[in-house]
Coordinates of N, CA, C and O in Angstrom, one line a residue:
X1 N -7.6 -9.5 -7.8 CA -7.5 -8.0 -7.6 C -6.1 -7.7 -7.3 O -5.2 -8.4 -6.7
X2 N -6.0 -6.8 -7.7 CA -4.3 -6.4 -7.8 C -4.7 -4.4 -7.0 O -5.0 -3.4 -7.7
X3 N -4.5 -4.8 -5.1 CA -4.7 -3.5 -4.8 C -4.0 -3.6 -3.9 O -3.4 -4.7 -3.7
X4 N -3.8 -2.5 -2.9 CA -2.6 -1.9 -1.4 C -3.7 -1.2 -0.9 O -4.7 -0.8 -1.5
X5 N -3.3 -1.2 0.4 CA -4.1 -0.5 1.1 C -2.9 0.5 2.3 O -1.7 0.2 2.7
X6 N -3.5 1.3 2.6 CA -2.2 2.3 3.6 C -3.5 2.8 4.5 O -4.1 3.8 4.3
X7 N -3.7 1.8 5.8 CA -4.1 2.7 6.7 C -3.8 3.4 7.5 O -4.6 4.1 8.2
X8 N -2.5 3.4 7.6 CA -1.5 4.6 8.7 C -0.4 5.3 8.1 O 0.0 4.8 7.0
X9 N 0.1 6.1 8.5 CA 1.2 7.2 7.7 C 3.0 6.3 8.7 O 4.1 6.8 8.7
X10 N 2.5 5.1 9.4 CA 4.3 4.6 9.9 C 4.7 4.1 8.3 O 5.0 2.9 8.2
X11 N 4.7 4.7 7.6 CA 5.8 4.3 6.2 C 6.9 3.0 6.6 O 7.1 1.8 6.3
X12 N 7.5 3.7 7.3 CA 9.4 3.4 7.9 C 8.3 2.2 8.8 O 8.6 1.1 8.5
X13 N 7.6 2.2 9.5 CA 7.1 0.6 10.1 C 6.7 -0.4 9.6 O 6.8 -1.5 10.0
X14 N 5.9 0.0 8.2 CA 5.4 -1.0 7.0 C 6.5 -1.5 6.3 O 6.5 -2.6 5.8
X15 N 7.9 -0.6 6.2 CA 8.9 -1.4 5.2 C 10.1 -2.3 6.2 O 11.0 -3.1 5.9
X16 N 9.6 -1.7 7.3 CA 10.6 -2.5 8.2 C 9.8 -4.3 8.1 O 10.2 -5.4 7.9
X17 N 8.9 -4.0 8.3 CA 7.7 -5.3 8.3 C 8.0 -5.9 7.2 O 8.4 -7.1 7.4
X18 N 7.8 -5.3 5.8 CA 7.9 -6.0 4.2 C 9.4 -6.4 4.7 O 9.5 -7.6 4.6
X19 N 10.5 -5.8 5.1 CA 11.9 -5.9 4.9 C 12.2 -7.4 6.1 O 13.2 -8.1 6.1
X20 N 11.1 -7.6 6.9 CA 11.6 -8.7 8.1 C 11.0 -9.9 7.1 O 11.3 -11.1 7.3
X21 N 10.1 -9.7 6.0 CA 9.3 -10.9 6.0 C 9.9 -10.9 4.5 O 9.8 -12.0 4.0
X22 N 10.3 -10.3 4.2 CA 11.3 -10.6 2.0 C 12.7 -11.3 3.0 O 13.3 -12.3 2.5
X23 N 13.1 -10.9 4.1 CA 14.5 -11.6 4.7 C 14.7 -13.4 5.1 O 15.6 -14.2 5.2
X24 N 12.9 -13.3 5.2 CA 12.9 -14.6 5.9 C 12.4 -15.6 4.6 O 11.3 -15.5 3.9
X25 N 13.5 -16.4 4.4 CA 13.0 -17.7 3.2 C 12.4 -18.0 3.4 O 11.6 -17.8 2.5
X26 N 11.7 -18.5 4.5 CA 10.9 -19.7 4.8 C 9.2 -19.1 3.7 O 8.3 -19.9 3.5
X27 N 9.1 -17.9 3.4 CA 8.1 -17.2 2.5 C 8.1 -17.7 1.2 O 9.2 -17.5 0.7
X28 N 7.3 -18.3 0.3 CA 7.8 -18.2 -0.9 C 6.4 -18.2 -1.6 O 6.3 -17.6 -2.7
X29 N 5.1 -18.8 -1.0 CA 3.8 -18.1 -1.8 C 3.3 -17.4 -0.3 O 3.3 -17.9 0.8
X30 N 2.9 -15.8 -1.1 CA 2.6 -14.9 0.1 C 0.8 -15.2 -0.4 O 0.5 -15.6 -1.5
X31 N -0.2 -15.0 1.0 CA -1.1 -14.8 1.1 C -1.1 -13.3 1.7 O -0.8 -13.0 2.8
X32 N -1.6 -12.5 0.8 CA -2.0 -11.2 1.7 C -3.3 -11.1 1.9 O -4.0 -11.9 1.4
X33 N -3.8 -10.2 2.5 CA -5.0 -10.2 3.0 C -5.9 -10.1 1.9 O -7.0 -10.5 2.3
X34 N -5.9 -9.6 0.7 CA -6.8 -8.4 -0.7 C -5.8 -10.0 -1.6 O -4.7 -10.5 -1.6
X35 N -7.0 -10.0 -2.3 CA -6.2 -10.7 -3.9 C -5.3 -12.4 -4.1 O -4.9 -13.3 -3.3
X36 N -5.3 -12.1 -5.2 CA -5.0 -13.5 -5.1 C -3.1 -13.9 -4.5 O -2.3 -13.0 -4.5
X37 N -3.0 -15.4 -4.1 CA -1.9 -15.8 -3.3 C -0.4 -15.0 -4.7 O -0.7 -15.1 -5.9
X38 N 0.8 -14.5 -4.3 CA 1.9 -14.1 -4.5 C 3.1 -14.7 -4.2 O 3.5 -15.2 -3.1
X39 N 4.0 -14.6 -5.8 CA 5.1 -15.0 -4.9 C 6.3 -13.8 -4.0 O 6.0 -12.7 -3.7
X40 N 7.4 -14.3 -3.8 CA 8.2 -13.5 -3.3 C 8.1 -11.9 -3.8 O 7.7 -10.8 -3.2
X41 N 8.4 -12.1 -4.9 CA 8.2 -10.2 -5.8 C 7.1 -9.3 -5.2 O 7.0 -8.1 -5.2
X42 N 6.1 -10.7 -4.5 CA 5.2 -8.7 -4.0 C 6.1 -8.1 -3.1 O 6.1 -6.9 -3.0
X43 N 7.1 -8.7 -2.2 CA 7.8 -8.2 -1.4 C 8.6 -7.0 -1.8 O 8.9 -6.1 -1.0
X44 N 9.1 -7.0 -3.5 CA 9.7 -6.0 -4.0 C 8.7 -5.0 -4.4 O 9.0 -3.8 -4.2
X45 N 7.4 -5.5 -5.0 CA 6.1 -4.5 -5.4 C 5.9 -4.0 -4.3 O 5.7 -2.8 -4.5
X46 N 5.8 -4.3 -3.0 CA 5.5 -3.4 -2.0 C 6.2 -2.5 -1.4 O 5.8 -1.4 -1.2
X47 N 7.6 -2.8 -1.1 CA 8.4 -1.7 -1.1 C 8.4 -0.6 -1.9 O 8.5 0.6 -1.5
X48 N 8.2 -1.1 -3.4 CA 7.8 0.2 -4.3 C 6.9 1.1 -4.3 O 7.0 2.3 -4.6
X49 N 5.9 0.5 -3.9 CA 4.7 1.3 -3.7 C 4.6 2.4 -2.4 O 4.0 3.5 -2.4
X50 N 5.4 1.4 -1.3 CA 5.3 2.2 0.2 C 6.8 3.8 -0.4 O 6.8 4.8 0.3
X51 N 7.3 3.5 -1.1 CA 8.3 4.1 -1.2 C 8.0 5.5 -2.4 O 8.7 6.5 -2.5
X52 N 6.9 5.3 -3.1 CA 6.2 6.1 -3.5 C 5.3 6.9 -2.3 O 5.4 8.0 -2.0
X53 N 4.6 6.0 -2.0 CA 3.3 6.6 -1.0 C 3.9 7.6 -0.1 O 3.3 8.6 0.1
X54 N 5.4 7.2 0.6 CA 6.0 8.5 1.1 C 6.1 9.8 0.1 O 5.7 10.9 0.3
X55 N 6.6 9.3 -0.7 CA 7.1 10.6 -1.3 C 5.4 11.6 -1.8 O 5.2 12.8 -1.7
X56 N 4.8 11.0 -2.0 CA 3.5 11.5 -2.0 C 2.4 11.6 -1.0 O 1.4 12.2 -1.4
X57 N 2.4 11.2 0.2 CA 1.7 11.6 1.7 C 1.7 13.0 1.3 O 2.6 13.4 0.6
X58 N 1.0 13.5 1.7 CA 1.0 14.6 2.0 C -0.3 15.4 2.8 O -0.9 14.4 3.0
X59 N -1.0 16.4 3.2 CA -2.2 16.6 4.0 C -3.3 16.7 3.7 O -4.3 16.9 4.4
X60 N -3.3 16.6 2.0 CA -4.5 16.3 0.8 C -5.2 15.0 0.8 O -4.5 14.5 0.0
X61 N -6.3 14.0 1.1 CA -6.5 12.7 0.9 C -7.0 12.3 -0.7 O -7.1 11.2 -1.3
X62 N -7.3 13.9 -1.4 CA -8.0 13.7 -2.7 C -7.0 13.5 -3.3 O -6.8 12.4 -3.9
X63 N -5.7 14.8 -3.4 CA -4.5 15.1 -3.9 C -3.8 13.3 -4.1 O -3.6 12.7 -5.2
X64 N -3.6 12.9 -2.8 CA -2.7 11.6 -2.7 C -3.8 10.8 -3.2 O -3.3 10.6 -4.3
X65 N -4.6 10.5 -3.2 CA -5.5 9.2 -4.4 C -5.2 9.8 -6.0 O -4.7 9.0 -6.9
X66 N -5.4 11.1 -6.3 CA -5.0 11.1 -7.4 C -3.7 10.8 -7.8 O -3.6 10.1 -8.8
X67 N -3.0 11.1 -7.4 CA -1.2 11.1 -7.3 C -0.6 9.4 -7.7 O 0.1 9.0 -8.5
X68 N -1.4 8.9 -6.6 CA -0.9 7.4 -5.9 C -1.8 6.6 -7.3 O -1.1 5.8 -7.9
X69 N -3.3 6.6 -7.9 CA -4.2 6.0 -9.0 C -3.1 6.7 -10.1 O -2.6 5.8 -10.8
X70 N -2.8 7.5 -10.3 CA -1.6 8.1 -11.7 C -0.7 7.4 -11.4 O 0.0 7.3 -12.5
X71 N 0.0 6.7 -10.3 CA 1.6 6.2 -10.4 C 1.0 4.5 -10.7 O 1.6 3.7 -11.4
X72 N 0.1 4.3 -10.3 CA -0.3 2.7 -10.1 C -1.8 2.3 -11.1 O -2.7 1.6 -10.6
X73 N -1.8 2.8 -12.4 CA -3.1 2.8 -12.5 C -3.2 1.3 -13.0 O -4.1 1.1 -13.8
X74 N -2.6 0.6 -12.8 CA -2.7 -1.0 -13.1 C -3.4 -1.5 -11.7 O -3.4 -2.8 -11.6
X75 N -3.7 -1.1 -10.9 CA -4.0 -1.6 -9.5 C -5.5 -1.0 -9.4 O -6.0 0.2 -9.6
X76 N -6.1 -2.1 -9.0 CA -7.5 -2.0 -8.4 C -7.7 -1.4 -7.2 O -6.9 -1.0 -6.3
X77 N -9.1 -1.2 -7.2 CA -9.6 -1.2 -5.2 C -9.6 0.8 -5.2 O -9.2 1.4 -4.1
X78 N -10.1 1.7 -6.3 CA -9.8 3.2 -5.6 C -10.4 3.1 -4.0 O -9.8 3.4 -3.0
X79 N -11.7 2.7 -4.0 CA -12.5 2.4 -2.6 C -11.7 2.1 -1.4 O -12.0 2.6 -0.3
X80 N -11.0 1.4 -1.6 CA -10.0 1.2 -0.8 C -8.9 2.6 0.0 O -8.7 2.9 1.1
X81 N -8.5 3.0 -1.2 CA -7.8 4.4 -1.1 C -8.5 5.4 -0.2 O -8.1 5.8 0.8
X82 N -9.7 5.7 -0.7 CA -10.8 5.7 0.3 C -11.1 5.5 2.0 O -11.2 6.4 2.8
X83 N -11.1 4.7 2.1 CA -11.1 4.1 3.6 C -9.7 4.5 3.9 O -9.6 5.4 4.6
X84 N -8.3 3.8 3.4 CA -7.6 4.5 4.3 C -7.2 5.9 4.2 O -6.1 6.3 4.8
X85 N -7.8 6.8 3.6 CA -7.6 7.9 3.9 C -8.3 8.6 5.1 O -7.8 9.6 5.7
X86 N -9.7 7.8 5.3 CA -10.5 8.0 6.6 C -9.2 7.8 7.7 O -9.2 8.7 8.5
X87 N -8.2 7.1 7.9 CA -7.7 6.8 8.8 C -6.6 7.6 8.6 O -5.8 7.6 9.5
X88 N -6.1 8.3 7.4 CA -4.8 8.5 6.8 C -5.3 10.1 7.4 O -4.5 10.5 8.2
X89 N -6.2 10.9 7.1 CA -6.7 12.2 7.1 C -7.7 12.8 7.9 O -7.8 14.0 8.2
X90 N -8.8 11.5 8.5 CA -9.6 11.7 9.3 C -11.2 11.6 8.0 O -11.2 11.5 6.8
X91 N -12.4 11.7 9.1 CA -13.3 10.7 8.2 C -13.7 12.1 6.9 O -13.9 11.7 5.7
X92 N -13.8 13.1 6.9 CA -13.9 14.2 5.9 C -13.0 13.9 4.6 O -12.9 14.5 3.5
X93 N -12.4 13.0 4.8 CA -11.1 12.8 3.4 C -11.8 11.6 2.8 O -11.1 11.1 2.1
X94 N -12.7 11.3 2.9 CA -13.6 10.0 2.3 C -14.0 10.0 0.9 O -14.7 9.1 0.5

């Protein structure tokens, strides 16, 4: 499966995170939590996506699934988008 998940709106804390862990060599196959093991480049795929996800946050949870499934429609998991919007918008954005 090829999916992201955003359960909180710290943008700037998730890329600080991706940005401490693409710095450190000692990474070279990532295990993330969703899908199969990665190399280094998800570190670049994630930035992109979190770097999008800003620009499209916004106080809609339907609006941003649609937005975010149109920029990434090679990526699985809408369900996913889903649940963190429960946390992204509160549980009515489901």
């Amino acid at each position: 499966m090829n999916i992201r998940f955003l359960g909180n709106n710290d943008i700037p804390g998730w890329r600080s995170a991706v940005d401490r862990l693409a710095a450190d060599p000692a990474y070279d196959i990532i295990l993330a939590g969703h899908g199969a093991p990665a190399d280094r480049g998800v570190f670049t795929e994630m930035a992109g996506y979190l770097a999008v996800a800003a620009e499209l946050l916004g106080d809609d949870g339907e609006a941003y699934k649609r937005a975010i499934l149109a920029r990434f429609p090679a990526y699985d998991g809408p369900f996913l988008i889903d649940i963190g919007n429960q946390y992204l918008f509160g549980t009515g954005q489901a």
